[in-house]
Coordinates of C-alpha atoms in Angstrom, one line a residue:
Chain A
M14 CA -14.8 -16.9 -6.6
I15 CA -12.6 -14.0 -5.4
L16 CA -14.3 -10.9 -3.9
V17 CA -12.5 -7.7 -4.8
M18 CA -13.5 -4.4 -3.1
G19 CA -12.2 -0.9 -3.8
P20 CA -12.6 1.9 -6.3
V21 CA -12.5 0.5 -9.8
D22 CA -10.2 3.4 -10.9
E23 CA -7.7 3.1 -8.1
L24 CA -4.5 1.9 -9.7
V25 CA -3.8 -1.3 -7.8
T26 CA -7.4 -2.3 -7.8
A27 CA -7.6 -1.8 -11.5
F28 CA -4.4 -3.7 -12.0
F29 CA -5.6 -6.7 -10.0
L30 CA -9.0 -6.7 -11.7
K31 CA -7.3 -6.7 -15.1
H32 CA -5.2 -9.7 -14.1
L33 CA -8.3 -11.6 -13.0
T34 CA -10.0 -10.6 -16.3
D35 CA -7.0 -11.6 -18.4
T36 CA -6.7 -15.0 -16.7
K37 CA -10.4 -15.6 -16.9
R38 CA -10.9 -16.1 -13.2
E39 CA -14.3 -16.0 -11.5
Y40 CA -14.5 -12.8 -9.4
L41 CA -17.0 -10.5 -7.8
F42 CA -16.3 -6.8 -7.6
V43 CA -17.8 -4.3 -5.2
D44 CA -16.9 -0.7 -5.9
E45 CA -17.0 1.1 -2.6
R46 CA -19.1 3.9 -4.1
H47 CA -21.9 1.3 -4.3
L48 CA -21.7 0.3 -0.6
G49 CA -24.9 1.2 1.1
G50 CA -26.5 1.9 -2.3
D51 CA -26.5 -0.8 -5.0
V52 CA -24.6 -3.2 -2.8
R53 CA -25.4 -4.4 0.7
L54 CA -23.6 -6.9 2.8
E55 CA -25.5 -9.3 4.9
L56 CA -23.6 -11.0 7.7
D57 CA -25.0 -13.5 10.2
L58 CA -22.8 -14.8 13.0
P59 CA -25.1 -16.9 15.2
Q60 CA -24.3 -18.0 18.8
G61 CA -22.7 -21.4 19.0
P62 CA -19.4 -23.2 18.6
S63 CA -16.8 -22.0 16.2
G64 CA -16.3 -23.8 13.0
K65 CA -16.5 -23.6 9.2
G66 CA -19.8 -22.3 8.0
R67 CA -20.6 -20.4 11.1
L68 CA -20.4 -17.0 9.4
R69 CA -23.3 -16.8 6.9
G70 CA -24.5 -14.1 4.7
A71 CA -24.3 -12.7 1.2
V72 CA -23.4 -9.8 -1.1
H73 CA -26.7 -8.3 -2.2
F74 CA -27.3 -6.5 -5.4
P75 CA -30.7 -5.0 -6.4
T76 CA -31.7 -8.1 -8.5
W77 CA -29.2 -10.8 -7.5
R78 CA -27.0 -12.0 -4.7
V79 CA -23.9 -14.1 -4.1
G80 CA -23.7 -16.2 -0.9
L81 CA -20.5 -15.9 1.2
E82 CA -20.1 -19.7 0.8
E83 CA -19.3 -19.1 -2.9
L84 CA -16.4 -16.9 -2.0
T85 CA -12.9 -18.3 -1.7
G86 CA -11.0 -15.2 -0.7
I87 CA -11.2 -11.4 -0.5
Y88 CA -8.9 -8.7 -1.8
S89 CA -9.7 -5.2 -0.4
R90 CA -8.5 -1.8 -1.4
L91 CA -11.3 -0.1 0.5
G92 CA -10.3 3.4 1.6
T93 CA -7.6 3.9 -1.0
G94 CA -7.7 6.5 -3.7
N95 CA -9.5 9.7 -3.2
V96 CA -13.0 8.5 -3.6
E97 CA -15.6 10.8 -2.0
Q98 CA -17.2 8.7 0.8
R99 CA -20.9 8.9 1.1
K100 CA -21.9 10.0 4.6
T101 CA -25.4 8.5 4.8
P102 CA -26.2 6.2 7.7
E103 CA -26.7 3.4 5.2
A104 CA -23.2 3.9 3.6
R105 CA -21.5 4.1 7.0
A106 CA -23.3 0.9 8.1
E107 CA -22.2 -0.9 5.0
Q108 CA -18.6 0.3 5.5
A109 CA -18.7 -1.2 9.0
H110 CA -20.2 -4.4 7.6
A111 CA -17.3 -4.5 5.1
A112 CA -14.8 -4.1 7.9
A113 CA -16.5 -6.9 9.8
L114 CA -16.5 -9.2 6.7
L115 CA -12.8 -8.6 6.2
D116 CA -12.1 -9.6 9.9
L117 CA -14.5 -12.5 10.2
F118 CA -14.3 -14.2 6.7
P119 CA -12.9 -17.7 7.4
G120 CA -10.9 -17.9 4.1
P121 CA -7.8 -15.8 3.0
V122 CA -8.2 -12.0 3.1
A123 CA -5.7 -9.5 1.8
N124 CA -5.9 -7.8 4.2
R125 CA -8.0 -7.9 7.3
A126 CA -9.0 -4.5 8.7
T127 CA -7.5 -5.1 12.2
A128 CA -4.3 -6.6 10.8
M129 CA -3.7 -3.4 8.8
L130 CA -3.7 -1.3 11.9
S131 CA -0.2 -2.3 12.8
N132 CA 1.1 0.0 10.1
G133 CA -0.4 2.9 12.0
S134 CA 2.5 2.8 14.5
K135 CA 5.9 1.9 13.3
P136 CA 7.3 1.4 16.8
C137 CA 4.4 -1.1 17.4
Q138 CA 5.5 -3.0 14.2
Y139 CA 9.1 -3.0 15.5
A140 CA 8.1 -5.4 18.3
A141 CA 6.8 -7.9 15.7
I142 CA 9.9 -7.3 13.5
L143 CA 12.3 -8.0 16.3
A144 CA 10.3 -11.1 17.4
A145 CA 10.6 -12.4 13.8
G146 CA 14.4 -12.2 14.1
L147 CA 15.1 -9.1 11.9
R148 CA 16.8 -6.0 13.1
V149 CA 15.3 -2.5 13.3
P150 CA 17.0 0.9 13.1
D151 CA 17.9 2.8 16.2
T152 CA 14.8 5.0 16.6
L153 CA 13.6 8.0 18.5
V154 CA 9.9 8.9 18.3
G155 CA 9.0 12.5 19.1
G156 CA 10.8 13.2 22.3
T157 CA 12.2 16.3 23.9
W158 CA 15.3 18.2 22.9
E159 CA 17.1 16.7 25.9
R160 CA 16.7 13.3 24.4
W161 CA 17.0 14.3 20.8
E162 CA 20.4 15.8 21.0
P163 CA 22.3 12.9 22.5
F164 CA 20.4 10.5 20.1
A165 CA 21.4 12.5 17.0
R166 CA 24.9 13.1 18.1
A167 CA 25.6 9.5 18.8
L168 CA 24.7 8.4 15.3
D169 CA 27.1 7.9 12.4
G170 CA 25.9 10.7 10.1
D171 CA 22.7 12.8 10.2
P172 CA 19.5 11.1 11.3
V173 CA 16.7 10.2 8.9
I174 CA 13.2 11.7 9.6
K175 CA 10.0 10.0 8.5
S176 CA 6.4 9.5 9.5
V177 CA 5.8 7.5 12.6
S178 CA 2.4 6.3 11.3
D179 CA 1.1 5.2 7.9
E180 CA 1.0 8.8 6.7
R181 CA 2.7 9.2 3.4
S182 CA 6.0 11.0 3.8
L183 CA 9.2 11.6 1.9
V184 CA 12.1 10.1 3.9
K185 CA 14.7 12.8 4.4
Q186 CA 18.1 13.1 6.2
V187 CA 18.2 16.1 8.5
S188 CA 21.1 17.7 10.2
W189 CA 21.2 18.6 13.9
E190 CA 21.7 22.2 12.9
A191 CA 18.8 22.3 10.5
T192 CA 16.4 20.7 13.0
R193 CA 17.5 23.0 15.8
A194 CA 17.1 26.0 13.5
S195 CA 13.5 25.0 12.5
A196 CA 12.4 24.6 16.2
R197 CA 10.3 27.1 17.9
P198 CA 11.6 28.3 21.3
G199 CA 10.0 26.5 24.2
Q200 CA 8.2 24.0 21.9
A201 CA 8.6 20.3 22.0
L202 CA 9.6 18.4 18.9
A203 CA 6.9 17.7 16.4
P204 CA 5.8 14.0 16.5
H205 CA 8.1 12.6 13.9
Q206 CA 10.3 9.5 13.9
F207 CA 14.1 9.9 13.8
Q208 CA 16.3 7.0 12.8
Q209 CA 19.8 6.0 12.2
R210 CA 20.4 5.9 8.4
I211 CA 21.1 2.3 7.4
H212 CA 23.6 1.7 4.6
G213 CA 23.0 -1.2 2.3
T214 CA 20.7 -2.2 -0.5
N215 CA 16.9 -1.5 -0.4
I216 CA 14.9 -4.7 -0.8
R217 CA 11.1 -4.9 -1.1
A218 CA 9.8 -8.4 -0.2
H219 CA 6.1 -9.1 -1.0
V220 CA 4.9 -12.0 1.1
V221 CA 1.6 -13.7 0.0
G222 CA -0.2 -15.9 2.5
A223 CA 2.8 -15.9 4.8
R224 CA 4.2 -18.4 2.4
H225 CA 5.3 -17.0 -1.0
V226 CA 8.1 -14.5 -0.9
L227 CA 8.6 -12.3 -4.0
A228 CA 11.5 -9.9 -3.6
C229 CA 13.2 -7.3 -5.7
R230 CA 16.1 -5.0 -5.1
A231 CA 16.0 -1.3 -5.7
E232 CA 19.3 0.0 -7.0
T233 CA 19.5 3.7 -6.5
Q234 CA 21.5 6.4 -4.8
A235 CA 18.3 8.1 -3.5
L236 CA 17.5 7.9 0.1
D237 CA 13.8 7.2 -0.6
Y238 CA 13.8 4.9 -3.6
R239 CA 10.1 5.5 -4.1
H240 CA 10.8 9.1 -5.2
P241 CA 14.3 9.0 -6.7
D242 CA 13.6 11.8 -9.2
M243 CA 13.1 14.3 -6.4
T244 CA 16.8 14.1 -5.7
G245 CA 17.9 13.8 -9.3
H246 CA 18.4 10.0 -9.1
T247 CA 17.1 7.0 -11.0
V248 CA 16.0 3.7 -9.6
S249 CA 16.3 0.2 -11.1
L250 CA 14.1 -2.6 -9.7
R251 CA 15.3 -6.1 -10.2
A252 CA 13.9 -9.4 -9.0
T253 CA 16.0 -11.2 -6.5
E254 CA 16.0 -14.3 -4.2
L255 CA 16.3 -13.7 -0.5
P256 CA 18.5 -16.1 1.5
E257 CA 16.2 -18.7 2.9
P258 CA 16.6 -17.8 6.6
V259 CA 15.7 -14.2 5.7
A260 CA 12.7 -15.3 3.6
E261 CA 11.6 -17.4 6.5
A262 CA 11.9 -14.4 8.9
C263 CA 9.6 -12.5 6.5
R264 CA 7.1 -15.3 6.5
R265 CA 7.2 -15.4 10.4
L266 CA 6.7 -11.6 10.4
S267 CA 3.7 -11.8 8.0
R268 CA 2.1 -14.5 10.1
A269 CA 2.6 -12.6 13.3
L270 CA 1.0 -9.5 11.9
G271 CA -1.8 -11.6 10.4
V272 CA -1.4 -10.1 6.9
D273 CA -2.0 -12.2 3.8
L274 CA -0.3 -9.6 1.6
A275 CA 2.7 -7.8 3.1
G276 CA 5.2 -5.4 1.5
I277 CA 8.3 -5.6 3.7
D278 CA 11.0 -3.0 3.3
L279 CA 14.4 -4.4 4.1
I280 CA 18.0 -3.2 3.9
E281 CA 20.5 -5.9 2.9
P282 CA 23.8 -5.3 4.6
P283 CA 26.7 -4.3 2.4
G284 CA 28.4 -7.5 1.1
G285 CA 25.2 -9.5 1.8
S286 CA 24.4 -11.9 4.6
S287 CA 22.1 -14.9 5.1
R288 CA 21.6 -14.1 8.8
P289 CA 18.2 -12.4 9.4
E290 CA 19.7 -10.5 12.4
D291 CA 22.0 -8.7 9.9
W292 CA 19.1 -7.5 7.9
V293 CA 17.2 -4.3 8.9
C294 CA 13.5 -4.1 8.4
L295 CA 12.2 -0.6 8.1
E296 CA 8.5 -1.3 8.0
V297 CA 5.8 -3.6 6.8
N298 CA 3.3 -2.1 4.4
T299 CA 0.0 -3.7 5.0
C300 CA -1.7 -2.3 1.9
P301 CA 1.1 -2.5 -0.6
G302 CA 0.9 -1.0 -4.0
F303 CA 2.5 -4.0 -5.6
M304 CA 1.8 -3.0 -9.2
W305 CA 4.9 -0.8 -9.6
F306 CA 7.1 -3.7 -8.4
E307 CA 5.4 -6.2 -10.6
Q308 CA 5.6 -4.0 -13.7
N309 CA 9.2 -3.0 -13.3
A310 CA 10.8 -6.2 -11.8
G311 CA 8.6 -8.8 -13.5
L312 CA 7.5 -10.3 -10.2
P313 CA 4.2 -12.3 -10.7
I314 CA 2.6 -10.9 -7.5
A315 CA -0.9 -10.6 -8.9
R316 CA -0.9 -14.2 -10.1
V317 CA 0.4 -15.6 -6.8
L318 CA -2.1 -13.5 -4.9
A319 CA -5.0 -14.6 -7.2
D320 CA -3.9 -18.3 -6.8
F321 CA -3.9 -17.8 -3.0
L322 CA -7.2 -16.1 -2.8
G323 CA -8.8 -18.4 -5.3
T324 CA -8.1 -21.6 -3.6
P325 CA -11.2 -23.1 -1.8
L326 CA -11.0 -23.3 1.9
G327 CA -9.7 -26.6 3.2
S328 CA -8.3 -27.8 -0.2
Chain B
M29 CA -7.8 -2.8 -21.8
S30 CA -5.4 -4.6 -24.1
N31 CA -2.1 -6.2 -23.3
Q32 CA -0.5 -3.8 -25.6
S33 CA -1.8 -0.8 -23.8
T34 CA -0.9 -2.3 -20.5
D35 CA 2.7 -2.8 -21.6
A36 CA 2.9 0.7 -22.9
G37 CA 1.4 2.0 -19.6
L38 CA 4.4 1.4 -17.4
I39 CA 4.1 3.7 -14.4
S40 CA 7.0 5.6 -13.0
S41 CA 7.3 6.6 -9.4
Q42 CA 6.5 10.2 -10.2
D43 CA 3.3 9.2 -11.8
L44 CA 2.0 7.4 -8.7
P45 CA 0.6 10.3 -6.7
K46 CA -1.2 11.7 -9.6
L47 CA -2.6 8.4 -10.8
A48 CA -3.3 7.1 -7.4
E49 CA -6.2 9.5 -7.1
A50 CA -9.3 7.6 -8.0
G51 CA -12.6 9.1 -8.9
H52 CA -11.9 9.7 -12.6
V53 CA -14.1 6.7 -13.7
A54 CA -17.5 6.0 -12.4
A55 CA -18.3 2.8 -10.5
P56 CA -19.4 0.1 -12.9
T57 CA -23.1 -0.7 -13.0
V58 CA -23.9 -3.9 -11.1
G59 CA -26.2 -5.4 -13.7
N60 CA -28.3 -8.5 -13.1
S61 CA -25.6 -11.2 -12.7
A62 CA -21.9 -11.6 -11.9
A63 CA -21.2 -11.9 -15.6
E64 CA -22.9 -8.6 -16.4
L65 CA -21.0 -7.0 -13.5
R66 CA -17.7 -8.3 -14.9
E67 CA -18.5 -6.9 -18.4
A68 CA -19.2 -3.5 -16.8
V69 CA -15.9 -3.8 -14.9
Q70 CA -14.0 -4.4 -18.1
A71 CA -15.5 -1.3 -19.7
A72 CA -14.5 0.7 -16.6
L73 CA -11.0 -0.7 -16.8
A74 CA -10.7 0.2 -20.4
E75 CA -11.7 3.8 -19.6
Q76 CA -9.2 3.9 -16.8
W77 CA -6.4 2.6 -18.9
S78 CA -7.3 5.1 -21.6
L79 CA -7.0 8.0 -19.1
M80 CA -3.6 6.6 -17.9
G81 CA -2.5 6.4 -21.6
I82 CA -3.2 10.0 -22.1
I83 CA -1.2 11.0 -19.0
D84 CA 1.6 8.7 -20.0
T85 CA 1.8 10.2 -23.5
G86 CA 1.8 13.7 -22.1
K87 CA 4.6 12.8 -19.8
K88 CA 6.7 11.4 -22.6
A89 CA 6.2 14.6 -24.6
S90 CA 7.1 16.6 -21.6
D91 CA 10.3 14.6 -21.0
L92 CA 11.4 15.0 -24.7
G93 CA 10.7 18.8 -24.5
K94 CA 12.8 19.1 -21.4
K95 CA 15.7 17.3 -23.0
A96 CA 15.6 19.5 -26.1
A97 CA 15.4 22.7 -24.1
D98 CA 18.2 21.6 -21.9
A99 CA 20.4 20.8 -24.8
L100 CA 19.8 24.2 -26.4
T101 CA 20.0 27.0 -23.9
D102 CA 20.5 27.9 -20.2
K103 CA 17.0 29.4 -20.4
G104 CA 15.8 25.9 -21.2
K105 CA 17.4 24.7 -18.1
E106 CA 15.7 27.4 -16.1
I107 CA 12.4 26.4 -17.5
E108 CA 13.1 22.8 -16.8
D109 CA 13.9 23.7 -13.2
K110 CA 10.7 25.5 -12.8
A111 CA 8.8 22.6 -14.3
I112 CA 10.5 20.2 -11.8
H113 CA 9.4 22.6 -9.0
R114 CA 5.9 22.7 -10.3
E115 CA 5.9 18.9 -10.5
K116 CA 7.2 18.7 -7.0
D117 CA 4.5 21.1 -5.8
A118 CA 1.9 19.0 -7.6
R119 CA 3.2 15.9 -6.0
D120 CA 3.3 17.5 -2.5
E121 CA -0.2 18.7 -3.1
A122 CA -1.3 15.2 -4.1
H123 CA 0.3 13.8 -1.0
R124 CA -1.3 16.4 1.2
K125 CA -4.7 15.6 -0.3
M126 CA -4.3 11.9 0.1
N127 CA -3.2 12.3 3.7
D128 CA -6.0 14.7 4.5
D129 CA -8.4 12.2 2.9
K130 CA -7.0 9.3 4.8
A131 CA -7.0 11.2 8.1
K132 CA -10.7 12.1 7.6
K133 CA -11.5 8.5 6.8
H134 CA -9.5 6.6 9.3
G135 CA -7.8 8.9 11.8
R136 CA -10.1 9.0 14.7
E137 CA -11.5 5.5 14.2
A138 CA -8.0 3.9 14.0
G139 CA -6.8 5.9 17.0
A140 CA -9.8 4.8 19.0
H141 CA -9.1 1.2 18.2
G142 CA -5.6 1.3 19.4
A143 CA -3.1 -1.6 18.9
T144 CA -4.4 -5.1 18.3
T145 CA -3.7 -7.3 21.3
N146 CA -2.9 -10.9 21.1
A147 CA -6.1 -11.7 23.0
F148 CA -8.1 -9.8 20.5
A149 CA -6.4 -11.6 17.6
R150 CA -7.1 -14.9 19.2
A151 CA -10.8 -14.0 19.7
L152 CA -11.1 -13.1 16.1
S153 CA -9.4 -16.3 15.0
E154 CA -11.9 -18.3 17.1
L155 CA -14.8 -16.4 15.6
R156 CA -13.6 -17.3 12.1
G157 CA -13.4 -21.0 13.1

């Protein structure tokens, strides 16, 4: 049985629940608004040697319960959407229990609370991306004017500015003159990330269980393909197969970050290449909203994810 | 939520910020068994999809209106530009709210945790068995 946690009316949560319903899978759902109220998590990790079955506990409802041993995998969208979080001690305790469950559950979890932290710092992720064999863009984080100017002037074209963390941001290209004009005298640069703009085709690869790679190419003239309409462009998403060495690099990267569902943003070099070191990885989304890609490119991400999370441990 | 309504409810990128805001549909009742819970979930999903259908229909009507106006007069173009600006403002506002919300929920906790070290990852792995 798959445990799903998140707000029922958050888009991706709803999309995955619908898939589970349509395919008649056994699932248990915990709406985060019930945590600390109608739903309590019981976790018991006794002293002793590691091994299967060490973590015991249950998901408790007022009149019934489901033991953790009945769960095969967990899909979490906790913290997404704009659900008002209850601030009671009980609710906060249950949120902490939920985070612990995501980290300690022995079966597959998409994704574990600690594994998702890597997206909080793109430079941190870049270490893992480079270790997996992919390229990263030339990057300057924050910095002083003394460092910014030679960085920007050495690039081919204006640099791209984007969030250094997992904050949502619209990727923009900014000129040296515009950046300089917006600066306040005597003030350091705001903590943004400046990068070389990479030319090529945007590819989003969803990796499930560090094994299954489902990729699509985004064909658009827009700099940020997620918001093409803001610059008067359109986007077309089309399923594609990655060259096997590149797919294998994506698997390595997912494994290194410990994420069972990754949304990896890649740039395929003009003319294509099967060498991972020719491909640039912009970031790894550790809580990817895969619905848009599934709906528009026909990738069976929900099915593959459900298969992965629904497989009993050890089988 | 029927297959038909799902197919009709294709989401565009500009819908995402608006639709990503949860809280329109109440949490489903937990009932007395997993089966009862799943029934309540299905009802909640149907309500959610219905809301999305309304938004989708409104968007289509808006798009058609824009095209007609654009084809007729320059004034129509001006109105469309204003509508696009309003849409952009709404999206920026949605992003701002989502970021504020996220910052409230995770900011300090995530910052305090810092980066995950290999040693920590190994320790977690050992705990899982």
